[in-house]
Amino acid sequence: MRFLRALGLLALVVTVAGCGGSKFRTYDGPEVTRIHVLKGQRQLLLMHGPYALKAYEIGLGWAPEGDKQVEGDGRTPEGHYLIDKRNPNSKYHLSIGISYPDPRDMAEAQALGFSPGGDIFIHGRGPSYERGSPRDWTWGCIAVTDDEIEEIYAMVKDGTPISIHP
């Protein structure tokens, strides 16, 4: 009888733990082969070859027009990069890193006498985001909802190319 009670309790614990709602999802669909960010349309596309698998509305840096030139300018970079890191403990829920700055970005900033900055990510909103905040609110990152970054985090692998267009 004790054994059956312990087994029942174990089954209950496993069932409840499975309903915990982890922010880490799994994905077994087609591979994401490229990300396109269309800044003017405020859209992020996850591509499989020539086909869009998913599209997301995005927020950009607080000064969204133009290419990022220097640290602190509030712009989102434009160009071709790679997804190069992940932050499962991001203060913006989850985040995946973009390989900005590249050598061209560094040379542009140095010619102006400044640092190009760094730490450009695709990330969620996190707990400090307030409803009604401006659409473009980051320091140069690409923002989606927390639910959307969970999906993107699962679908996109490190090394995936990302093209950020004006």
Short mmCIF file of C-alpha atoms in Angstrom, two decimals:
data_model
loop_
_atom_site.label_atom_id
_atom_site.label_comp_id
_atom_site.label_asym_id
_atom_site.label_seq_id
_atom_site.Cartn_x
_atom_site.Cartn_y
_atom_site.Cartn_z
CA MET A 1 0.00 0.00 0.00
CA ARG A 2 2.84 2.39 0.87
CA PHE A 3 4.48 1.64 -2.45
CA LEU A 4 1.30 2.47 -4.38
CA ARG A 5 0.85 5.71 -2.42
CA ALA A 6 4.49 6.71 -3.12
CA LEU A 7 4.08 5.83 -6.79
CA GLY A 8 0.89 7.91 -6.98
CA LEU A 9 2.62 10.87 -5.31
CA LEU A 10 5.55 10.60 -7.73
CA ALA A 11 3.15 10.58 -10.69
CA LEU A 12 1.41 13.68 -9.34
CA VAL A 13 4.74 15.53 -8.89
CA VAL A 14 5.84 14.67 -12.43
CA THR A 15 2.48 15.80 -13.86
CA VAL A 16 2.52 19.11 -11.98
CA ALA A 17 6.18 19.74 -12.88
CA GLY A 18 5.32 19.20 -16.56
CA CYS A 19 2.74 21.99 -16.36
CA GLY A 20 5.29 24.51 -15.07
CA GLY A 21 5.48 26.47 -18.33
CA SER A 22 9.22 26.53 -19.05
CA LYS A 23 10.48 29.37 -21.21
CA PHE A 24 12.61 26.83 -23.08
CA ARG A 25 10.66 25.34 -25.95
CA THR A 26 11.56 22.68 -28.46
CA TYR A 27 11.28 22.93 -32.23
CA ASP A 28 11.39 20.14 -34.78
CA GLY A 29 10.23 21.92 -37.93
CA PRO A 30 12.20 23.08 -40.98
CA GLU A 31 15.59 24.64 -40.28
CA VAL A 32 15.80 28.41 -40.08
CA THR A 33 18.47 29.16 -42.70
CA ARG A 34 18.43 32.98 -42.44
CA ILE A 35 16.82 35.82 -40.54
CA HIS A 36 15.76 38.99 -42.35
CA VAL A 37 15.02 42.14 -40.35
CA LEU A 38 13.13 44.78 -42.32
CA LYS A 39 13.58 47.88 -40.17
CA GLY A 40 11.27 50.11 -42.22
CA GLN A 41 8.45 47.58 -42.00
CA ARG A 42 9.24 46.70 -38.36
CA GLN A 43 9.30 43.03 -39.28
CA LEU A 44 11.53 40.03 -38.53
CA LEU A 45 11.29 37.03 -40.85
CA LEU A 46 12.57 33.53 -40.09
CA MET A 47 13.43 31.95 -43.43
CA HIS A 48 13.88 28.41 -44.71
CA GLY A 49 15.51 28.97 -48.07
CA PRO A 50 13.24 31.34 -50.01
CA TYR A 51 10.23 30.67 -47.76
CA ALA A 52 9.21 32.62 -44.67
CA LEU A 53 8.44 30.24 -41.81
CA LYS A 54 7.37 32.96 -39.38
CA ALA A 55 7.01 36.75 -39.31
CA TYR A 56 7.08 38.95 -36.22
CA GLU A 57 6.37 42.61 -35.53
CA ILE A 58 9.40 44.18 -33.87
CA GLY A 59 10.62 47.17 -31.93
CA LEU A 60 14.00 48.73 -32.65
CA GLY A 61 16.40 51.17 -31.06
CA TRP A 62 14.88 54.42 -29.80
CA ALA A 63 16.41 56.25 -32.81
CA PRO A 64 15.35 53.78 -35.51
CA GLU A 65 16.32 55.68 -38.67
CA GLY A 66 19.73 54.90 -40.16
CA ASP A 67 22.56 52.52 -39.44
CA LYS A 68 24.16 52.24 -36.00
CA GLN A 69 27.42 54.20 -36.03
CA VAL A 70 28.55 54.56 -32.43
CA GLU A 71 27.78 53.27 -28.97
CA GLY A 72 24.79 54.99 -27.41
CA ASP A 73 23.27 56.38 -30.63
CA GLY A 74 20.05 54.37 -30.12
CA ARG A 75 20.17 52.91 -33.62
CA THR A 76 19.84 49.31 -34.72
CA PRO A 77 22.71 48.21 -36.99
CA GLU A 78 22.22 47.43 -40.67
CA GLY A 79 24.22 44.79 -42.49
CA HIS A 80 24.97 41.08 -42.56
CA TYR A 81 25.86 39.31 -39.35
CA LEU A 82 25.54 35.92 -37.60
CA ILE A 83 23.67 34.74 -34.53
CA ASP A 84 26.63 34.15 -32.23
CA LYS A 85 25.45 33.67 -28.64
CA ARG A 86 22.52 33.07 -26.32
CA ASN A 87 21.54 34.51 -22.98
CA PRO A 88 19.07 32.27 -21.14
CA ASN A 89 19.20 34.62 -18.15
CA SER A 90 18.55 37.87 -20.02
CA LYS A 91 16.78 40.65 -18.15
CA TYR A 92 14.63 40.75 -21.31
CA HIS A 93 13.36 37.17 -20.78
CA LEU A 94 15.60 35.42 -23.36
CA SER A 95 17.98 36.80 -25.95
CA ILE A 96 20.09 35.72 -28.90
CA GLY A 97 23.16 37.72 -29.86
CA ILE A 98 24.06 39.30 -33.18
CA SER A 99 27.75 39.44 -34.21
CA TYR A 100 27.82 43.25 -34.31
CA PRO A 101 30.27 45.00 -34.65
CA ASP A 102 32.05 43.61 -37.67
CA PRO A 103 35.33 45.12 -38.97
CA ARG A 104 33.46 47.63 -41.17
CA ASP A 105 31.40 48.81 -38.17
CA MET A 106 34.54 49.15 -36.05
CA ALA A 107 36.35 51.18 -38.74
CA GLU A 108 33.35 53.54 -39.16
CA ALA A 109 33.14 54.22 -35.43
CA GLN A 110 36.91 54.64 -35.06
CA ALA A 111 36.93 57.15 -37.94
CA LEU A 112 34.43 59.19 -35.89
CA GLY A 113 36.57 58.81 -32.77
CA PHE A 114 34.12 56.60 -30.88
CA SER A 115 33.43 52.99 -29.93
CA PRO A 116 30.95 51.11 -32.13
CA GLY A 117 29.27 49.60 -29.08
CA GLY A 118 28.14 45.99 -28.97
CA ASP A 119 25.74 43.68 -27.19
CA ILE A 120 23.12 43.80 -29.93
CA PHE A 121 20.48 41.12 -29.39
CA ILE A 122 17.07 39.91 -30.45
CA HIS A 123 15.23 39.79 -27.13
CA GLY A 124 11.89 39.79 -25.38
CA ARG A 125 10.42 42.59 -23.33
CA GLY A 126 11.11 41.27 -19.86
CA PRO A 127 9.34 42.21 -16.64
CA SER A 128 10.21 45.93 -16.73
CA TYR A 129 8.47 46.60 -20.07
CA GLU A 130 5.34 48.66 -19.56
CA ARG A 131 2.25 48.41 -21.72
CA GLY A 132 1.94 51.60 -23.74
CA SER A 133 5.72 52.07 -24.03
CA PRO A 134 6.97 53.38 -27.39
CA ARG A 135 7.31 50.80 -30.14
CA ASP A 136 11.02 51.58 -30.55
CA TRP A 137 12.54 51.55 -27.07
CA THR A 138 15.78 49.55 -27.07
CA TRP A 139 19.37 50.84 -27.22
CA GLY A 140 19.77 49.25 -30.67
CA CYS A 141 18.44 45.74 -30.16
CA ILE A 142 15.49 44.06 -31.87
CA ALA A 143 12.58 43.44 -29.49
CA VAL A 144 9.67 41.00 -29.72
CA THR A 145 7.23 39.75 -27.08
CA ASP A 146 8.37 37.27 -24.46
CA ASP A 147 6.28 34.50 -26.05
CA GLU A 148 7.82 35.26 -29.44
CA ILE A 149 11.42 35.21 -28.18
CA GLU A 150 10.74 31.78 -26.67
CA GLU A 151 9.74 30.55 -30.12
CA ILE A 152 12.65 32.28 -31.89
CA TYR A 153 15.14 31.02 -29.27
CA ALA A 154 14.01 27.44 -29.99
CA MET A 155 13.95 27.80 -33.79
CA VAL A 156 17.21 29.68 -34.46
CA LYS A 157 20.61 28.03 -34.08
CA ASP A 158 23.91 29.75 -33.40
CA GLY A 159 25.66 30.48 -36.71
CA THR A 160 22.41 31.42 -38.50
CA PRO A 161 22.98 34.40 -40.84
CA ILE A 162 20.97 37.54 -40.13
CA SER A 163 20.54 40.41 -42.59
CA ILE A 164 19.29 43.70 -41.17
CA HIS A 165 17.87 45.93 -43.91
CA PRO A 166 16.96 49.66 -43.72
#
